[in-house]
PDB file of C-alpha atoms in Angstrom:
ATOM      1  CA  MET A   1      46.687 -52.808-111.999  1.00 43.00           C
ATOM      2  CA  ASP A   2      43.863 -50.732-112.754  1.00 47.00           C
ATOM      3  CA  ASP A   3      42.552 -48.725-109.785  1.00 48.00           C
ATOM      4  CA  ARG A   4      38.821 -48.673-109.587  1.00 49.00           C
ATOM      5  CA  VAL A   5      37.196 -45.872-107.833  1.00 47.00           C
ATOM      6  CA  HIS A   6      33.819 -46.610-106.311  1.00 47.00           C
ATOM      7  CA  PRO A   7      31.568 -43.685-105.772  1.00 48.00           C
ATOM      8  CA  ALA A   8      30.923 -42.872-102.096  1.00 48.00           C
ATOM      9  CA  GLU A   9      27.487 -43.429-100.774  1.00 50.00           C
ATOM     10  CA  SER A  10      25.872 -40.121-100.674  1.00 48.00           C
ATOM     11  CA  THR A  11      22.425 -38.841-100.504  1.00 50.00           C
ATOM     12  CA  THR A  12      21.492 -36.309-102.954  1.00 48.00           C
ATOM     13  CA  ALA A  13      19.329 -33.353-102.200  1.00 46.00           C
ATOM     14  CA  GLU A  14      16.525 -34.826-104.157  1.00 47.00           C
ATOM     15  CA  GLU A  15      16.627 -38.051-102.176  1.00 48.00           C
ATOM     16  CA  LYS A  16      16.598 -36.120 -98.948  1.00 47.00           C
ATOM     17  CA  MET A  17      13.576 -34.217-100.009  1.00 49.00           C
ATOM     18  CA  ALA A  18      11.911 -37.372-101.128  1.00 46.00           C
ATOM     19  CA  ALA A  19      12.642 -39.259 -97.878  1.00 47.00           C
ATOM     20  CA  PRO A  20       9.929 -38.953 -95.243  1.00 50.00           C
ATOM     21  CA  ALA A  21      10.836 -36.767 -92.212  1.00 47.00           C
ATOM     22  CA  GLU A  22      11.227 -38.618 -88.944  1.00 49.00           C
ATOM     23  CA  PRO A  23       8.987 -37.329 -86.208  1.00 46.00           C
ATOM     24  CA  ALA A  24      10.714 -35.298 -83.452  1.00 46.00           C
ATOM     25  CA  ALA A  25      11.247 -37.058 -80.158  1.00 45.00           C
ATOM     26  CA  ILE A  26       8.531 -36.182 -77.629  1.00 45.00           C
ATOM     27  CA  SER A  27       9.877 -35.637 -74.089  1.00 49.00           C
ATOM     28  CA  ARG A  28       7.748 -37.503 -71.625  1.00 52.00           C
ATOM     29  CA  PRO A  29       8.265 -37.640 -67.882  1.00 50.00           C
ATOM     30  CA  GLU A  30       9.802 -40.759 -66.676  1.00 56.00           C
ATOM     31  CA  ASN A  31       7.404 -41.001 -63.655  1.00 61.00           C
ATOM     32  CA  PRO A  32       3.656 -40.780 -64.351  1.00 62.00           C
ATOM     33  CA  LEU A  33       2.949 -39.796 -60.714  1.00 60.00           C
ATOM     34  CA  ALA A  34       5.127 -36.714 -61.123  1.00 60.00           C
ATOM     35  CA  GLN A  35       3.071 -35.702 -64.130  1.00 62.00           C
ATOM     36  CA  LYS A  36      -0.123 -35.974 -62.038  1.00 61.00           C
ATOM     37  CA  ASN A  37       1.398 -33.904 -59.213  1.00 61.00           C
ATOM     38  CA  ILE A  38       2.419 -31.211 -61.668  1.00 61.00           C
ATOM     39  CA  GLU A  39      -1.067 -31.098 -63.063  1.00 62.00           C
ATOM     40  CA  LYS A  40      -2.492 -30.802 -59.528  1.00 60.00           C
ATOM     41  CA  LEU A  41      -0.145 -27.920 -58.662  1.00 61.00           C
ATOM     42  CA  LYS A  42      -1.222 -25.943 -61.691  1.00 63.00           C
ATOM     43  CA  PRO A  43      -3.721 -23.254 -60.609  1.00 60.00           C
ATOM     44  CA  PRO A  44      -7.092 -23.409 -62.252  1.00 64.00           C
ATOM     45  CA  PRO A  45      -7.726 -20.823 -64.902  1.00 66.00           C
ATOM     46  CA  GLY A  46      -8.819 -17.425 -63.673  1.00 61.00           C
ATOM     47  CA  THR A  47      -6.862 -17.583 -60.377  1.00 61.00           C
ATOM     48  CA  TYR A  48      -3.851 -15.700 -59.054  1.00 60.00           C
ATOM     49  CA  VAL A  49      -0.719 -17.023 -57.413  1.00 62.00           C
ATOM     50  CA  ILE A  50       0.510 -14.920 -54.478  1.00 65.00           C
ATOM     51  CA  GLN A  51       3.955 -15.531 -53.066  1.00 66.00           C
ATOM     52  CA  ILE A  52       4.309 -15.075 -49.299  1.00 61.00           C
ATOM     53  CA  PRO A  53       7.645 -15.075 -47.431  1.00 64.00           C
ATOM     54  CA  LYS A  54       8.324 -18.298 -45.648  1.00 61.00           C
ATOM     55  CA  ASP A  55       8.633 -16.691 -42.215  1.00 57.00           C
ATOM     56  CA  GLN A  56       5.087 -15.271 -42.517  1.00 52.00           C
ATOM     57  CA  ILE A  57       3.381 -18.572 -43.240  1.00 52.00           C
ATOM     58  CA  TYR A  58       1.208 -19.755 -40.367  1.00 52.00           C
ATOM     59  CA  ARG A  59       0.935 -23.482 -40.359  1.00 57.00           C
ATOM     60  CA  VAL A  60      -2.189 -25.322 -39.360  1.00 58.00           C
ATOM     61  CA  PRO A  61      -1.824 -28.846 -38.016  1.00 56.00           C
ATOM     62  CA  PRO A  62      -3.259 -31.532 -40.236  1.00 59.00           C
ATOM     63  CA  PRO A  63      -6.469 -33.245 -39.121  1.00 61.00           C
ATOM     64  CA  GLU A  64      -4.653 -36.350 -37.950  1.00 58.00           C
ATOM     65  CA  ASN A  65      -2.523 -34.227 -35.579  1.00 59.00           C
ATOM     66  CA  ALA A  66      -5.284 -31.850 -34.407  1.00 59.00           C
ATOM     67  CA  ARG A  67      -6.084 -33.914 -31.332  1.00 64.00           C
ATOM     68  CA  ARG A  68      -2.415 -34.173 -30.425  1.00 64.00           C
ATOM     69  CA  PHE A  69      -1.999 -30.389 -30.858  1.00 58.00           C
ATOM     70  CA  GLN A  70      -5.046 -29.707 -28.685  1.00 64.00           C
ATOM     71  CA  THR A  71      -3.742 -32.041 -25.972  1.00 65.00           C
ATOM     72  CA  TYR A  72      -0.329 -30.345 -26.017  1.00 58.00           C
ATOM     73  CA  THR A  73      -1.918 -26.886 -25.799  1.00 64.00           C
ATOM     74  CA  LEU A  74      -4.085 -27.968 -22.867  1.00 58.00           C
ATOM     75  CA  ARG A  75      -1.099 -29.407 -21.027  1.00 60.00           C
ATOM     76  CA  THR A  76       0.885 -26.203 -21.568  1.00 62.00           C
ATOM     77  CA  HIS A  77      -2.003 -24.108 -20.233  1.00 56.00           C
ATOM     78  CA  ARG A  78      -2.354 -26.350 -17.198  1.00 58.00           C
ATOM     79  CA  ARG A  79       1.378 -26.194 -16.584  1.00 60.00           C
ATOM     80  CA  ARG A  80       1.403 -22.385 -16.671  1.00 61.00           C
ATOM     81  CA  HIS A  81      -1.699 -22.201 -14.501  1.00 58.00           C
ATOM     82  CA  GLY A  82      -0.075 -24.609 -12.065  1.00 57.00           C
ATOM     83  CA  CYS A  83       3.061 -22.450 -11.877  1.00 64.00           C
ATOM     84  CA  CYS A  84       0.978 -19.333 -11.084  1.00 66.00           C
ATOM     85  CA  CYS A  85      -0.932 -21.195  -8.376  1.00 70.00           C
ATOM     86  CA  CYS A  86       2.336 -22.488  -6.940  1.00 73.00           C
ATOM     87  CA  CYS A  87       3.831 -18.959  -6.784  1.00 77.00           C
ATOM     88  CA  PHE A  88       0.671 -17.608  -5.139  1.00 76.00           C
ATOM     89  CA  ALA A  89       0.697 -20.448  -2.606  1.00 80.00           C
ATOM     90  CA  TRP A  90       4.353 -19.792  -1.721  1.00 82.00           C
ATOM     91  CA  THR A  91       3.720 -16.055  -1.323  1.00 86.00           C
ATOM     92  CA  ALA A  92       0.715 -16.681   0.913  1.00 86.00           C
ATOM     93  CA  ALA A  93       2.728 -19.176   2.978  1.00 86.00           C
ATOM     94  CA  LEU A  94       5.593 -16.699   3.464  1.00 87.00           C
ATOM     95  CA  LEU A  95       3.171 -13.932   4.435  1.00 88.00           C
ATOM     96  CA  LEU A  96       1.437 -16.219   6.906  1.00 90.00           C
ATOM     97  CA  PHE A  97       4.797 -17.254   8.356  1.00 91.00           C
ATOM     98  CA  PHE A  98       5.800 -13.605   8.741  1.00 89.00           C
ATOM     99  CA  LEU A  99       2.545 -12.752  10.526  1.00 91.00           C
ATOM    100  CA  VAL A 100       2.866 -15.740  12.837  1.00 92.00           C
ATOM    101  CA  ALA A 101       6.476 -14.821  13.648  1.00 91.00           C
ATOM    102  CA  LEU A 102       5.474 -11.215  14.338  1.00 87.00           C
ATOM    103  CA  ALA A 103       2.629 -12.310  16.613  1.00 89.00           C
ATOM    104  CA  ALA A 104       4.956 -14.690  18.454  1.00 89.00           C
ATOM    105  CA  ALA A 105       7.507 -11.906  18.958  1.00 83.00           C
ATOM    106  CA  ALA A 106       4.789  -9.582  20.269  1.00 82.00           C
ATOM    107  CA  VAL A 107       3.598 -12.231  22.724  1.00 87.00           C
ATOM    108  CA  ILE A 108       7.163 -12.830  23.949  1.00 86.00           C
ATOM    109  CA  LEU A 109       7.736  -9.094  24.412  1.00 80.00           C
ATOM    110  CA  TYR A 110       4.470  -8.770  26.282  1.00 84.00           C
ATOM    111  CA  PHE A 111       5.296 -11.530  28.774  1.00 87.00           C
ATOM    112  CA  VAL A 112       8.912 -10.416  29.200  1.00 86.00           C
ATOM    113  CA  PHE A 113       8.354  -6.657  29.593  1.00 87.00           C
ATOM    114  CA  GLN A 114       4.667  -6.631  30.669  1.00 89.00           C
ATOM    115  CA  PRO A 115       3.930  -3.163  29.217  1.00 91.00           C
ATOM    116  CA  LYS A 116       1.417  -0.891  30.921  1.00 92.00           C
ATOM    117  CA  ILE A 117      -0.210   2.295  29.680  1.00 93.00           C
ATOM    118  CA  PRO A 118       1.060   5.296  31.697  1.00 95.00           C
ATOM    119  CA  ASN A 119      -1.366   7.268  33.837  1.00 96.00           C
ATOM    120  CA  TYR A 120      -1.914  10.987  33.339  1.00 97.00           C
ATOM    121  CA  SER A 121      -3.819  13.504  35.409  1.00 96.00           C
ATOM    122  CA  VAL A 122      -4.267  17.274  35.804  1.00 96.00           C
ATOM    123  CA  ASP A 123      -3.451  18.184  39.408  1.00 95.00           C
ATOM    124  CA  GLY A 124      -3.797  21.987  39.206  1.00 95.00           C
ATOM    125  CA  LEU A 125      -5.226  24.668  36.932  1.00 95.00           C
ATOM    126  CA  SER A 126      -4.680  28.393  37.380  1.00 95.00           C
ATOM    127  CA  VAL A 127      -6.701  30.709  35.117  1.00 95.00           C
ATOM    128  CA  LYS A 128      -6.072  34.325  34.148  1.00 93.00           C
ATOM    129  CA  GLY A 129      -7.646  36.677  31.614  1.00 88.00           C
ATOM    130  CA  PHE A 130     -11.303  35.888  32.359  1.00 83.00           C
ATOM    131  CA  ASN A 131     -13.481  38.680  33.751  1.00 76.00           C
ATOM    132  CA  LEU A 132     -16.928  37.148  33.889  1.00 74.00           C
ATOM    133  CA  SER A 133     -19.652  39.307  35.398  1.00 64.00           C
ATOM    134  CA  SER A 134     -23.398  39.159  35.162  1.00 52.00           C
ATOM    135  CA  THR A 135     -24.027  42.921  35.324  1.00 52.00           C
ATOM    136  CA  ALA A 136     -25.448  44.553  32.234  1.00 49.00           C
ATOM    137  CA  ALA A 137     -22.912  47.393  32.422  1.00 45.00           C
ATOM    138  CA  ASN A 138     -19.953  45.059  31.971  1.00 54.00           C
ATOM    139  CA  LEU A 139     -21.611  42.708  29.505  1.00 55.00           C
ATOM    140  CA  ALA A 140     -20.285  44.549  26.432  1.00 57.00           C
ATOM    141  CA  ALA A 141     -16.758  44.485  27.829  1.00 55.00           C
ATOM    142  CA  ASP A 142     -17.072  40.791  28.673  1.00 57.00           C
ATOM    143  CA  LEU A 143     -18.072  39.962  25.088  1.00 64.00           C
ATOM    144  CA  ALA A 144     -14.907  41.595  23.762  1.00 69.00           C
ATOM    145  CA  ALA A 145     -11.949  39.486  22.604  1.00 79.00           C
ATOM    146  CA  LEU A 146     -10.304  37.575  25.469  1.00 86.00           C
ATOM    147  CA  SER A 147      -6.694  36.464  25.941  1.00 90.00           C
ATOM    148  CA  PRO A 148      -6.940  33.761  28.618  1.00 93.00           C
ATOM    149  CA  GLU A 149      -3.895  32.166  30.261  1.00 95.00           C
ATOM    150  CA  PHE A 150      -3.901  28.752  31.926  1.00 96.00           C
ATOM    151  CA  ASP A 151      -1.111  27.281  34.020  1.00 96.00           C
ATOM    152  CA  ALA A 152      -1.695  23.539  34.085  1.00 97.00           C
ATOM    153  CA  THR A 153       0.010  21.149  36.480  1.00 97.00           C
ATOM    154  CA  VAL A 154       0.210  17.702  34.864  1.00 97.00           C
ATOM    155  CA  ARG A 155       1.337  14.439  36.421  1.00 97.00           C
ATOM    156  CA  ALA A 156       2.720  11.599  34.243  1.00 97.00           C
ATOM    157  CA  ASP A 157       3.137   8.242  35.985  1.00 97.00           C
ATOM    158  CA  ASN A 158       5.143   5.484  34.251  1.00 97.00           C
ATOM    159  CA  ALA A 159       4.476   2.284  36.156  1.00 94.00           C
ATOM    160  CA  ASN A 160       6.442   0.010  33.793  1.00 95.00           C
ATOM    161  CA  LYS A 161       9.336  -1.896  35.308  1.00 92.00           C
ATOM    162  CA  LYS A 162      11.413  -2.359  32.137  1.00 92.00           C
ATOM    163  CA  ILE A 163      10.139   0.315  29.732  1.00 95.00           C
ATOM    164  CA  GLY A 164      11.247   3.947  29.456  1.00 96.00           C
ATOM    165  CA  ILE A 165       9.413   6.692  27.555  1.00 97.00           C
ATOM    166  CA  TYR A 166      10.863   9.398  25.323  1.00 98.00           C
ATOM    167  CA  TYR A 167       8.445  12.352  25.044  1.00 98.00           C
ATOM    168  CA  ARG A 168       9.266  14.006  21.729  1.00 97.00           C
ATOM    169  CA  SER A 169       8.517  17.357  20.119  1.00 96.00           C
ATOM    170  CA  GLY A 170       5.374  17.984  18.089  1.00 96.00           C
ATOM    171  CA  SER A 171       2.903  17.746  20.994  1.00 97.00           C
ATOM    172  CA  SER A 172      -0.157  19.846  21.721  1.00 97.00           C
ATOM    173  CA  ILE A 173      -2.375  20.629  24.720  1.00 97.00           C
ATOM    174  CA  ALA A 174      -5.699  22.429  24.278  1.00 97.00           C
ATOM    175  CA  VAL A 175      -8.357  23.581  26.764  1.00 97.00           C
ATOM    176  CA  SER A 176     -11.927  24.081  25.584  1.00 96.00           C
ATOM    177  CA  TYR A 177     -15.364  24.809  26.980  1.00 95.00           C
ATOM    178  CA  ASP A 178     -18.476  23.494  25.245  1.00 92.00           C
ATOM    179  CA  GLY A 179     -16.517  22.986  22.007  1.00 92.00           C
ATOM    180  CA  VAL A 180     -14.919  26.459  22.062  1.00 93.00           C
ATOM    181  CA  ASN A 181     -11.100  26.443  22.221  1.00 94.00           C
ATOM    182  CA  LEU A 182      -9.865  28.751  24.938  1.00 94.00           C
ATOM    183  CA  CYS A 183      -6.079  28.232  24.897  1.00 95.00           C
ATOM    184  CA  HIS A 184      -3.365  25.826  23.786  1.00 95.00           C
ATOM    185  CA  GLY A 185       0.235  24.897  24.561  1.00 97.00           C
ATOM    186  CA  VAL A 186       2.802  22.109  24.222  1.00 97.00           C
ATOM    187  CA  TRP A 187       4.005  19.119  26.243  1.00 96.00           C
ATOM    188  CA  PRO A 188       7.680  19.398  27.277  1.00 96.00           C
ATOM    189  CA  THR A 189      10.239  17.011  25.774  1.00 97.00           C
ATOM    190  CA  PHE A 190      12.020  14.734  28.267  1.00 97.00           C
ATOM    191  CA  TYR A 191      12.857  11.103  29.033  1.00 97.00           C
ATOM    192  CA  GLN A 192      10.888   9.292  31.705  1.00 97.00           C
ATOM    193  CA  GLY A 193      12.563   6.244  33.170  1.00 95.00           C
ATOM    194  CA  GLU A 194      11.072   3.066  34.567  1.00 95.00           C
ATOM    195  CA  ARG A 195       8.796   3.381  37.606  1.00 95.00           C
ATOM    196  CA  ASN A 196       8.956   7.151  37.479  1.00 97.00           C
ATOM    197  CA  ALA A 197       6.344   9.819  38.219  1.00 97.00           C
ATOM    198  CA  THR A 198       7.008  13.255  36.735  1.00 97.00           C
ATOM    199  CA  VAL A 199       5.051  16.413  37.619  1.00 97.00           C
ATOM    200  CA  PHE A 200       5.481  19.499  35.456  1.00 96.00           C
ATOM    201  CA  GLN A 201       3.755  22.799  34.710  1.00 95.00           C
ATOM    202  CA  THR A 202       2.988  24.067  31.252  1.00 96.00           C
ATOM    203  CA  ALA A 203       1.671  27.470  30.165  1.00 96.00           C
ATOM    204  CA  LEU A 204      -1.353  27.570  27.872  1.00 97.00           C
ATOM    205  CA  THR A 205      -2.339  30.791  26.165  1.00 96.00           C
ATOM    206  CA  GLY A 206      -5.165  32.055  23.981  1.00 94.00           C
ATOM    207  CA  SER A 207      -5.533  35.167  21.875  1.00 91.00           C
ATOM    208  CA  GLY A 208      -8.526  36.871  20.308  1.00 88.00           C
ATOM    209  CA  ILE A 209     -11.071  34.510  21.844  1.00 89.00           C
ATOM    210  CA  ARG A 210     -14.612  35.766  21.288  1.00 86.00           C
ATOM    211  CA  LEU A 211     -17.484  34.068  23.073  1.00 85.00           C
ATOM    212  CA  ALA A 212     -21.030  34.069  21.845  1.00 86.00           C
ATOM    213  CA  ALA A 213     -23.653  35.572  24.142  1.00 84.00           C
ATOM    214  CA  ALA A 214     -25.078  32.125  24.918  1.00 88.00           C
ATOM    215  CA  THR A 215     -21.623  30.695  25.741  1.00 89.00           C
ATOM    216  CA  HIS A 216     -20.824  33.709  27.930  1.00 87.00           C
ATOM    217  CA  ALA A 217     -24.111  33.331  29.787  1.00 87.00           C
ATOM    218  CA  ALA A 218     -23.461  29.596  30.323  1.00 91.00           C
ATOM    219  CA  LEU A 219     -20.011  30.308  31.756  1.00 90.00           C
ATOM    220  CA  VAL A 220     -21.430  32.943  34.110  1.00 88.00           C
ATOM    221  CA  THR A 221     -24.096  30.502  35.308  1.00 91.00           C
ATOM    222  CA  ALA A 222     -21.582  27.671  35.786  1.00 93.00           C
ATOM    223  CA  GLN A 223     -19.227  29.888  37.765  1.00 92.00           C
ATOM    224  CA  SER A 224     -22.081  31.116  39.957  1.00 91.00           C
ATOM    225  CA  HIS A 225     -22.842  27.483  40.784  1.00 94.00           C
ATOM    226  CA  GLY A 226     -19.163  26.788  41.492  1.00 94.00           C
ATOM    227  CA  LYS A 227     -18.835  24.147  38.723  1.00 95.00           C
ATOM    228  CA  VAL A 228     -17.152  25.083  35.449  1.00 96.00           C
ATOM    229  CA  PRO A 229     -16.560  22.003  33.234  1.00 97.00           C
ATOM    230  CA  LEU A 230     -13.498  22.128  31.003  1.00 97.00           C
ATOM    231  CA  GLU A 231     -12.098  19.664  28.504  1.00 97.00           C
ATOM    232  CA  ILE A 232      -8.326  19.203  28.117  1.00 97.00           C
ATOM    233  CA  ASN A 233      -7.009  17.297  25.087  1.00 98.00           C
ATOM    234  CA  ILE A 234      -3.378  16.198  24.972  1.00 97.00           C
ATOM    235  CA  GLN A 235      -1.584  14.659  22.011  1.00 97.00           C
ATOM    236  CA  VAL A 236       2.093  13.792  22.319  1.00 97.00           C
ATOM    237  CA  PRO A 237       4.418  11.602  20.219  1.00 97.00           C
ATOM    238  CA  VAL A 238       6.530   9.150  22.236  1.00 97.00           C
ATOM    239  CA  ARG A 239       9.044   6.387  21.723  1.00 97.00           C
ATOM    240  CA  LEU A 240       9.277   3.406  24.032  1.00 95.00           C
ATOM    241  CA  LYS A 241      12.612   1.997  25.155  1.00 95.00           C
ATOM    242  CA  PHE A 242      12.758  -1.766  25.701  1.00 89.00           C
ATOM    243  CA  SER A 243      16.193  -2.334  27.204  1.00 85.00           C
ATOM    244  CA  ALA A 244      18.531  -1.469  24.284  1.00 87.00           C
ATOM    245  CA  VAL A 245      15.745  -1.345  21.666  1.00 87.00           C
ATOM    246  CA  THR A 246      13.757   1.825  20.903  1.00 94.00           C
ATOM    247  CA  THR A 247      10.468   1.629  19.028  1.00 93.00           C
ATOM    248  CA  TRP A 248       9.154   3.845  16.270  1.00 93.00           C
ATOM    249  CA  THR A 249       7.159   6.972  17.124  1.00 96.00           C
ATOM    250  CA  ILE A 250       3.828   6.245  18.825  1.00 96.00           C
ATOM    251  CA  THR A 251       1.128   8.858  19.422  1.00 97.00           C
ATOM    252  CA  VAL A 252      -0.441   9.034  22.884  1.00 97.00           C
ATOM    253  CA  LYS A 253      -3.803  10.786  23.145  1.00 97.00           C
ATOM    254  CA  VAL A 254      -5.116  11.907  26.521  1.00 97.00           C
ATOM    255  CA  ARG A 255      -8.497  13.422  27.259  1.00 97.00           C
ATOM    256  CA  CYS A 256      -9.187  14.898  30.694  1.00 97.00           C
ATOM    257  CA  ASP A 257     -12.542  16.204  31.895  1.00 97.00           C
ATOM    258  CA  VAL A 258     -11.779  18.715  34.640  1.00 97.00           C
ATOM    259  CA  THR A 259     -14.275  20.726  36.674  1.00 97.00           C
ATOM    260  CA  VAL A 260     -13.093  23.820  38.543  1.00 97.00           C
ATOM    261  CA  ASP A 261     -14.982  26.033  40.958  1.00 95.00           C
ATOM    262  CA  LYS A 262     -14.125  29.285  39.133  1.00 93.00           C
ATOM    263  CA  LEU A 263     -11.981  30.719  36.367  1.00 93.00           C
ATOM    264  CA  THR A 264      -9.503  32.629  38.499  1.00 92.00           C
ATOM    265  CA  ALA A 265      -5.876  32.314  39.536  1.00 93.00           C
ATOM    266  CA  ASP A 266      -6.857  30.527  42.761  1.00 93.00           C
ATOM    267  CA  SER A 267      -9.260  28.100  41.106  1.00 95.00           C
ATOM    268  CA  ARG A 268      -9.645  24.666  42.646  1.00 95.00           C
ATOM    269  CA  ILE A 269     -10.254  21.371  40.891  1.00 96.00           C
ATOM    270  CA  ILE A 270     -13.482  19.712  42.029  1.00 95.00           C
ATOM    271  CA  SER A 271     -13.421  16.605  39.836  1.00 96.00           C
ATOM    272  CA  LYS A 272     -11.205  15.128  37.151  1.00 96.00           C
ATOM    273  CA  SER A 273     -10.997  12.026  35.006  1.00 96.00           C
ATOM    274  CA  CYS A 274      -8.569  11.146  32.221  1.00 97.00           C
ATOM    275  CA  SER A 275      -8.631   8.509  29.491  1.00 96.00           C
ATOM    276  CA  VAL A 276      -5.666   7.404  27.394  1.00 96.00           C
ATOM    277  CA  LYS A 277      -5.531   6.035  23.859  1.00 96.00           C
ATOM    278  CA  VAL A 278      -2.428   4.823  22.042  1.00 94.00           C
ATOM    279  CA  ASP A 279      -2.070   5.063  18.263  1.00 92.00           C
ATOM    280  CA  PRO A 280       0.790   2.696  17.319  1.00 88.00           C
ATOM    281  CA  PHE A 281       1.070   3.951  13.716  1.00 82.00           C
TER     282      PHE A 281
END
């Protein structure tokens, strides 16, 4: 049996060159809307594209949400403002409550203890170191520096039934004439019980006191008339004792206007008047 060999179908190089070339497949997007979006995202010619980190992008609400954003911002502001007003109102209420409670406690203490301001007076005044004379011969000696000494007898009367008084250190007593300080001293420290009257003597001294000619002449005239006005100022820190409770330090200020007949050791008080002021703080 004769074998027949059929030539395989093949394309020669000439046929390939003669055959027309098939156009290459053009890739087109499957979705036309995507193509439009891509074209929109492309920057126009002559522009630059700047990349900013995502955490630095500040977003602006769209127009349809602008009213909602404004309403939310207004509510937040009102809420914060309301919280501040509430805190202020609570603070004012607590302060008012504290003041009312303090006033109520003061009223209760007043009616329970019935505090009274103590009475003070100067019962005696002995003067040394003054040599006042109206003669011209002794005028130069009189205008020299003086060192007067006063021995004052002071009476302190505590009329309170349930309040004691602690007289503390840091006090001062000064005697002056027509605004010129003559001598000074201190108030003794002691405790004065309820319904107690204490009389004590205190020494007041001055050094290097120089009087003007007019002041010296006024003193000479006053002594010749038998009326020498003096001013005594007392300032003493005290603490009050209410039963088992002791207060903070309170300053008592006493002013006494005393008139003596002469500035000698046996001087006599003609008139006297004292006023008391209390400084609670």
